Short mmCIF file of C-alpha atoms in Angstrom, two decimals:
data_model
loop_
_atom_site.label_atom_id
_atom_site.label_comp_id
_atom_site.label_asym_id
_atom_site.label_seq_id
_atom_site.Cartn_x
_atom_site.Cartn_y
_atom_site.Cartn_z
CA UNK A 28 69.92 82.38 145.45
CA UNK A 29 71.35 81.96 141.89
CA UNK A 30 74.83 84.01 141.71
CA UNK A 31 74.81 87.04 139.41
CA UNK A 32 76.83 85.88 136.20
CA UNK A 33 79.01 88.65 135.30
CA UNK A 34 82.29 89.32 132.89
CA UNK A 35 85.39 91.09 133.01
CA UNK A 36 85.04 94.72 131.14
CA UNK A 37 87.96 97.34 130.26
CA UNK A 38 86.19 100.75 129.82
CA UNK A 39 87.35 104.14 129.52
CA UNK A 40 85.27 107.46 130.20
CA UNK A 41 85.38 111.00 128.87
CA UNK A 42 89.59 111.99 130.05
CA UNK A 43 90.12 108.97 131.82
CA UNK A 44 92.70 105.97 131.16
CA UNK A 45 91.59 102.38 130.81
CA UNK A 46 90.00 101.18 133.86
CA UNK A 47 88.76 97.19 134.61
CA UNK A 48 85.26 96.79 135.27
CA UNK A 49 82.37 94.45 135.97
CA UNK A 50 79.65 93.60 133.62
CA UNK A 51 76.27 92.14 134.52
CA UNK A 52 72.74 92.85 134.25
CA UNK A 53 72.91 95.28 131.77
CA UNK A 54 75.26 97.54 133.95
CA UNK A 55 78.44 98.33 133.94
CA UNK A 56 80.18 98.46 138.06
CA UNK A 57 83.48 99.33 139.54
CA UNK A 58 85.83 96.49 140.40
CA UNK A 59 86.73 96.05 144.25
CA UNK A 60 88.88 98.26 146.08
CA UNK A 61 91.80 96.06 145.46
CA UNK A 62 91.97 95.73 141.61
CA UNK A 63 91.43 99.40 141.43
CA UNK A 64 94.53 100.09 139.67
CA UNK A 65 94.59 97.27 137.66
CA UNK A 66 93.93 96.70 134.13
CA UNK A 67 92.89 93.57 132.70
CA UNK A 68 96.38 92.24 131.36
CA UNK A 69 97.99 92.96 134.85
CA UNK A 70 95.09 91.22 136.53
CA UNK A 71 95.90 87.86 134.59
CA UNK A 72 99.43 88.21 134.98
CA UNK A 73 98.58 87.89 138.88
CA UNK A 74 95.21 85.62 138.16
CA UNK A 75 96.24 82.76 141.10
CA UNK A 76 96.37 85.92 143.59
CA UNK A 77 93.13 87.41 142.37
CA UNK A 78 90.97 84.81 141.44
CA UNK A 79 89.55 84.11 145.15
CA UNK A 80 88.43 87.57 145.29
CA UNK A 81 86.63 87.34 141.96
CA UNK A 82 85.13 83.60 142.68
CA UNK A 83 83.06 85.59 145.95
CA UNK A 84 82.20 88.62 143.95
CA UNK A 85 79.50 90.46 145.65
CA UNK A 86 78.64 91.85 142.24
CA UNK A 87 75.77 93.94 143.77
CA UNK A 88 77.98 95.64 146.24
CA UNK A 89 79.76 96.81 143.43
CA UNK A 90 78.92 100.97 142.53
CA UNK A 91 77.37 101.21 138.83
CA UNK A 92 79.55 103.77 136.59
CA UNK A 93 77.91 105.87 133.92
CA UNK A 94 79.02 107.08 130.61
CA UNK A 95 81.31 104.51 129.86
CA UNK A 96 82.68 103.24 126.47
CA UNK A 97 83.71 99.81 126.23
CA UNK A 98 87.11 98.74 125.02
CA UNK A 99 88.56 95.85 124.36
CA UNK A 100 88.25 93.34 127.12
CA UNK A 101 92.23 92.83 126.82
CA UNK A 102 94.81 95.63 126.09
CA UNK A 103 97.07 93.48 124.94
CA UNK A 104 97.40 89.96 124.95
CA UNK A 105 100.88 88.56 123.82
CA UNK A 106 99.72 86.35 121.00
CA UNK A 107 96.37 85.86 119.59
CA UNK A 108 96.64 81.65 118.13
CA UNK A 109 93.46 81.06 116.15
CA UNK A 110 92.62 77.35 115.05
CA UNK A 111 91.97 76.76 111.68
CA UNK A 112 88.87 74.24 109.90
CA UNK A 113 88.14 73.51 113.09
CA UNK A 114 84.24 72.96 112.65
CA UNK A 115 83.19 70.24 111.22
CA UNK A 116 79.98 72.10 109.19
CA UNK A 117 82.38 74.97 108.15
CA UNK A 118 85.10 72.20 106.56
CA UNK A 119 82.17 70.64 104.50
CA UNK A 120 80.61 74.32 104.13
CA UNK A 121 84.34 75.23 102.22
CA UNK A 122 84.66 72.02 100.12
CA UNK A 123 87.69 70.48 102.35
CA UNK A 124 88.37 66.62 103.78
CA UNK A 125 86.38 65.93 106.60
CA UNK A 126 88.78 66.49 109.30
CA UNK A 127 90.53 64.16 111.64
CA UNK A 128 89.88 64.78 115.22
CA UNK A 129 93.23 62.83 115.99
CA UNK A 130 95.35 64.86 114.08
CA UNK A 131 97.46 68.05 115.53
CA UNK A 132 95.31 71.25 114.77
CA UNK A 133 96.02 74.07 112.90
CA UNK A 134 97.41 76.91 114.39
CA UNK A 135 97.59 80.71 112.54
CA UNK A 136 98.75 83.79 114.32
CA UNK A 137 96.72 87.56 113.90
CA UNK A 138 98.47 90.53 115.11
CA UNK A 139 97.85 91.33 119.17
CA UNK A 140 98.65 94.94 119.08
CA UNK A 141 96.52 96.04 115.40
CA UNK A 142 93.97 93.46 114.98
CA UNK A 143 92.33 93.74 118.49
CA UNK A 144 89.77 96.32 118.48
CA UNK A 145 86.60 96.23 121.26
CA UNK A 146 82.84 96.06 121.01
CA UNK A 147 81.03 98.74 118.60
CA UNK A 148 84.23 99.56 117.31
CA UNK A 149 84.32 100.87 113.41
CA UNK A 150 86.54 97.80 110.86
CA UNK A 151 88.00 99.47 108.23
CA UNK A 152 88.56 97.92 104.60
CA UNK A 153 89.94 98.51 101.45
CA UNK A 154 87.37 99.51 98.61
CA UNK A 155 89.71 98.83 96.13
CA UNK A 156 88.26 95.91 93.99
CA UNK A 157 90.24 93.11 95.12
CA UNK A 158 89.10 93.08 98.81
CA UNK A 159 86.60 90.29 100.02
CA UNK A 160 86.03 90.80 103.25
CA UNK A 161 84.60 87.99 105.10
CA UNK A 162 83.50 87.12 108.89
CA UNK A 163 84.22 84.63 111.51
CA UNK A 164 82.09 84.03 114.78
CA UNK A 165 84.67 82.24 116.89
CA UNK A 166 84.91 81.39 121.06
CA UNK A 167 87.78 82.72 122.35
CA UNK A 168 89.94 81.43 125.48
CA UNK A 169 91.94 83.37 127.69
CA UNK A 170 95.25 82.06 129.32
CA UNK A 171 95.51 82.99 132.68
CA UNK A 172 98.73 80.93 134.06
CA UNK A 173 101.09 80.54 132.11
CA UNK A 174 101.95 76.84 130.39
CA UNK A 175 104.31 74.76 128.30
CA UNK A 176 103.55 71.17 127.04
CA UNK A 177 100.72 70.78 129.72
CA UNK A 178 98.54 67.43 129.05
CA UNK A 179 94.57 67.86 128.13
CA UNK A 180 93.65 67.10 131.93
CA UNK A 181 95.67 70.42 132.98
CA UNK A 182 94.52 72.51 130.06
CA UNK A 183 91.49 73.46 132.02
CA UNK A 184 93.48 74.99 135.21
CA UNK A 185 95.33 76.86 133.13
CA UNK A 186 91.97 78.95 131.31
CA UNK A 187 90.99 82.26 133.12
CA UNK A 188 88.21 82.46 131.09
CA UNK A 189 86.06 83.17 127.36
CA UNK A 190 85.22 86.16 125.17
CA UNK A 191 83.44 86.10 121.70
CA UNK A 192 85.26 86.85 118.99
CA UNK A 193 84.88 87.72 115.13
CA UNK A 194 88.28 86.60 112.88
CA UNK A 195 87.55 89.24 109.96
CA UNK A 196 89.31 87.86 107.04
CA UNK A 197 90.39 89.49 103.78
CA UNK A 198 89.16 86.61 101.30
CA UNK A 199 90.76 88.67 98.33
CA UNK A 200 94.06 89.07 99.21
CA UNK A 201 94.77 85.64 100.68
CA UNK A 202 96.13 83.98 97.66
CA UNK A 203 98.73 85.56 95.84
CA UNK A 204 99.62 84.59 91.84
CA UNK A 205 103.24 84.57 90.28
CA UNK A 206 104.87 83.94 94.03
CA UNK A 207 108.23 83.33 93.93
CA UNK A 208 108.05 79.68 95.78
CA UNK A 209 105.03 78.17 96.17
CA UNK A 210 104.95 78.37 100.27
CA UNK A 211 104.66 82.15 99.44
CA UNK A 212 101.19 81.59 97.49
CA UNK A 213 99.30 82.37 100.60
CA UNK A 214 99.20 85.78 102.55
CA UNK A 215 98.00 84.87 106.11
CA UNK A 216 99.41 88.46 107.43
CA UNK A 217 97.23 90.69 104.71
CA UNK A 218 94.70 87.63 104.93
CA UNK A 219 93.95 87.72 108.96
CA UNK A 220 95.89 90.59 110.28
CA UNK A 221 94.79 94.19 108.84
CA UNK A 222 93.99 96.91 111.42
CA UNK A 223 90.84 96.06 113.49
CA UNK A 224 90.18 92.08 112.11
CA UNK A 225 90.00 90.44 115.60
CA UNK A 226 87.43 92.13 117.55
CA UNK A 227 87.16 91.04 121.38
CA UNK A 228 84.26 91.68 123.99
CA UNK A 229 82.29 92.65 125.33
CA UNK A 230 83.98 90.91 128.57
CA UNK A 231 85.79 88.11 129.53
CA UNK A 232 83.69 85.35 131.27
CA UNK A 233 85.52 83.83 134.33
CA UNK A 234 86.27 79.79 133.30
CA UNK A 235 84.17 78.90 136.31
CA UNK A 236 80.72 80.36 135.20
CA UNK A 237 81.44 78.32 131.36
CA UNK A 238 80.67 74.73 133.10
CA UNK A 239 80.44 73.21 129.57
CA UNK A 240 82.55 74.89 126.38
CA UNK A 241 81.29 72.39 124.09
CA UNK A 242 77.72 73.06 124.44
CA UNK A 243 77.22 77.23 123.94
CA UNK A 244 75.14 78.42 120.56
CA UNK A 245 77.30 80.58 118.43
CA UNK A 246 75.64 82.77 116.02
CA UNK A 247 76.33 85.95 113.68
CA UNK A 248 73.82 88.21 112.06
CA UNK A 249 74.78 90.97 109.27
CA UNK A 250 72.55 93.91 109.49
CA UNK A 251 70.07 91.85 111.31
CA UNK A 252 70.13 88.61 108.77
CA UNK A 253 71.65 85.50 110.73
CA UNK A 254 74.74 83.89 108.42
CA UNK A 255 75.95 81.92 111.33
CA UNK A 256 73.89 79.91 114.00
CA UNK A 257 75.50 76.31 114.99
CA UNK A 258 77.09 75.60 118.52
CA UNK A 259 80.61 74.75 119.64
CA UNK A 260 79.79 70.93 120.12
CA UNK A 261 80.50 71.11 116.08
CA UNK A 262 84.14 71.43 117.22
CA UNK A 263 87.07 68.72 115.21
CA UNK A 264 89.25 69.62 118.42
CA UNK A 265 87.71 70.50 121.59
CA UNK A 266 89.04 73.93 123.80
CA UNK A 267 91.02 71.90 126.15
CA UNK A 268 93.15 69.25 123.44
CA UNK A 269 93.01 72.79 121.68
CA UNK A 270 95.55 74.51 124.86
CA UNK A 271 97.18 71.41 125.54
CA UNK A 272 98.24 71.53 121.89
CA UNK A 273 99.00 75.07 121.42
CA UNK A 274 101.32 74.96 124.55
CA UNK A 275 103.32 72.07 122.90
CA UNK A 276 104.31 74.65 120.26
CA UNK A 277 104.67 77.87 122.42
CA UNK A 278 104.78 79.16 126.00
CA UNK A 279 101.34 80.33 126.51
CA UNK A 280 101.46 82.95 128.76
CA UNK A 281 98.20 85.14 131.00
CA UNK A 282 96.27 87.22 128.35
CA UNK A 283 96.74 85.24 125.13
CA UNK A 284 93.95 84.19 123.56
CA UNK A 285 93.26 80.80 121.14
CA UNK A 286 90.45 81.27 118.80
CA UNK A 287 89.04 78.20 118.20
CA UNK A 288 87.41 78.11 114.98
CA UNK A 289 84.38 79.35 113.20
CA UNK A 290 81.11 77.41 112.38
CA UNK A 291 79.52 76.83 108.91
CA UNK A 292 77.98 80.28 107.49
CA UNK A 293 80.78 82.09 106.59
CA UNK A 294 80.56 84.67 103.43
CA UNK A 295 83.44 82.93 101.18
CA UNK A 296 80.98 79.85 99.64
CA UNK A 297 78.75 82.21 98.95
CA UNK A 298 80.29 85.02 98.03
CA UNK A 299 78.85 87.22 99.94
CA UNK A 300 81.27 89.90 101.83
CA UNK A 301 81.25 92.17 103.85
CA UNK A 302 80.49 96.32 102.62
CA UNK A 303 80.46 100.01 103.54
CA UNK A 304 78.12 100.32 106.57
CA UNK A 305 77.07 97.05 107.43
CA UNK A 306 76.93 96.10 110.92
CA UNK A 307 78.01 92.56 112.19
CA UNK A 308 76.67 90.96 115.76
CA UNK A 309 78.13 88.00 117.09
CA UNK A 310 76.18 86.06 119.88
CA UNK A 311 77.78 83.22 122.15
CA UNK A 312 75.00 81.92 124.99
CA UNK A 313 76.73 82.48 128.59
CA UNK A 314 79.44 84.97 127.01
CA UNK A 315 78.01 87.75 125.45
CA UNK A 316 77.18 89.89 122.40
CA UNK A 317 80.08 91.75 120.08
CA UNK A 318 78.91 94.30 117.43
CA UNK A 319 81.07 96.29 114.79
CA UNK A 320 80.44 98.22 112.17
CA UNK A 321 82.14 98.08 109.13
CA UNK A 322 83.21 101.09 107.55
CA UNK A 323 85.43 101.91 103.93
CA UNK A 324 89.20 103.15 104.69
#
C-alpha cells in the first residue's frame, strides 16, 4: 500500500493556542499522543528524538479536527536566509550575467518574527505611489539539526524538511537616490522585510517524502492568471551546495529556513505589481499550495 503523504501543520481554533498538526488528504488530524504539547519550533529543536515516530506515522489513526485556521507552519524560525538570482530563467528574465554555478551564492536575510505570516493570510502594502510590490514563488528548506561548515554530502542529514514560500518584495523602495555612500543605495530591509512579505505553508513536508528537490514544478497564479510556472531543476545552486554554503557563513540552527530562489515570471520586467485585492497562489508539486491576499495598509 502506498503511504499517505502528509505535512507538518500549526493551527489554532476558536480560544485555543497554537497547536501542531497533520495535514493530508484534504484533512487536517491531531498529532500523536506524544507531540501533544509541542509546537512546531520545539519539535525541530528535538527532530533526532522525534523523527522515528513521524517516519511510521499511522496518519489514518490520527483523529480529524474541525474548524481550524491554519497558521504559519513555523512560529518562529531564527533566521529566514533567502538566495538571491538563483534561477537561471529569472537572471536572463531581469537582464543580469548568466550566473556561475561555481561561484558562492548570494545570501539576503528577511525578518523571522514580521515577515512570516501563514496560508490565506491578508499582505498589507503601502498605496502611496512609490510602492511596487512584486512576488516570488520560492522552495523553502527547513533546518532541523543544527550545522556549521558541513560539506554538500552532509547537507542532506541536516534538512527536516520543505514548505512553499512567496518572497514579496517592495520593487519601489529598493533603490534609494542621494545615499550618503554608495553601499547605502540599496534598501534590502524596506525591500524584503515589511510586515507579512514571507508567507510560509501550508505545512512542512518531512525531507524523506521530497526524494528529488531538483525536479518539483513551481508555479504562481495572480487572481487565477499563471506569472510563474518553471521547476526547481532551473536552479544556478542546488538545495544541498545551497546549506552547505549557508552554514559556512552562519550556525544554522532547527527551524531556519533558506529560500532558494525564484523562477522567471516575476512582476519587475514587466511591470506589473501587485494591487488592492488581488489574490496570489503559489503551487510546488509534492509540497503544497500557499494563498494570500493582498490588501492596502
Amino acid at each position: 500500500m502506498t503511504p499517505t503523504l502528509w505535512s507538518l501543520v500549526q493551527y489554532t481554533t476558536t480560544g485555543e493556542d497554537t497547536r501542531l498538526g497533520i495535514a493530508a488528504d484534504g484533512l487536517l488530524r491531531t498529532v500523536p499522543d506524544a507531540l501533544r504539547d509541542l509546537d512546531a519550533l520545539s519539535l525541530l529543536r528535538e527532530w533526532s528524538t522525534h523523527r522515528p515516530l513521524l517516519l511510521d506515522l499511522d496518519v489514518e489513526a490520527l483523529t480529524p479536527v474541525d474548524g481550524a485556521s491554519l497558521l504559519a507552519p513555523i512560529t518562529y524560525p531564527n533566521a529566514v536566509l533567502c538566495a538571491g538570482a538563483n534561477y537561471y530563467d529569472h537572471a536572463e528574465e531581469m537582464g543580469t550575467a548568466r550566473p556561475d554555478p561555481d561561484a558562492e551564492p548570494f545570501f539576503f536575510l528577511k525578518s523571522p518574527t514580521t515577515s512570516v505570516v501563514g496560508p490565506d493570510s491578508a499582505i498589507a502594502i503601502f498605496d502611496d505611489g512609490r510602492s511596487k510590490v512584486d512576488w516570488e514563488a520560492e522552495l523553502g528548506v527547513v533546518i532541523g539539526t543544527e550545522c556549521t561548515a558541513i560539506t554538500v554530502a552532509e547537507a542532506p542529514a541536516h534538512i527536516a524538511g520543505y514548505v512553499v514560500a512567496n518572497d514579496i518584495s517592495d520593487r519601489g523602495v529598493f533603490h534609494r537616490d542621494n545615499s550618503v555612500f554608495p553601499a547605502f543605495e540599496w534598501d534590502w530591509v524596506g525591500h524584503k522585510s515589511q510586515n507579512g512579505f514571507c508567507p510560509l505553508g501550508p505545512g512542512i513536508v518531512p525531507s524523506w517524502q521530497v526524494p528529488d528537490p531538483q525536479s518539483l514544478k513551481i508555479r504562481l497564479d495572480v487572481n487565477g492568471v499563471v506569472k510563474q510556472d518553471s521547476d526547481t531543476a532551473q536552479m544556478v545552486t542546488g538545495v544541498f551546495d545551497l546549506v552547505a554554503a549557508a552554514s559556512r557563513i552562519m550556525t544554522l540552527a532547527p527551524g531556519d529556513i533558506i529560500l532558494t530562489g525564484t523562477p522567471a515570471g516575476v512582476g519587475m520586467p514587466r511591470h506589473d505589481f501587485l494591487r488592492d485585492g488581488d489574490v496570489v497562489t503559489v503551487d510546488i508539486d509534492g509540497i503544497g499550495r500557499l494563498t494570500n491576499t493582498i490588501v492596502v495598509k
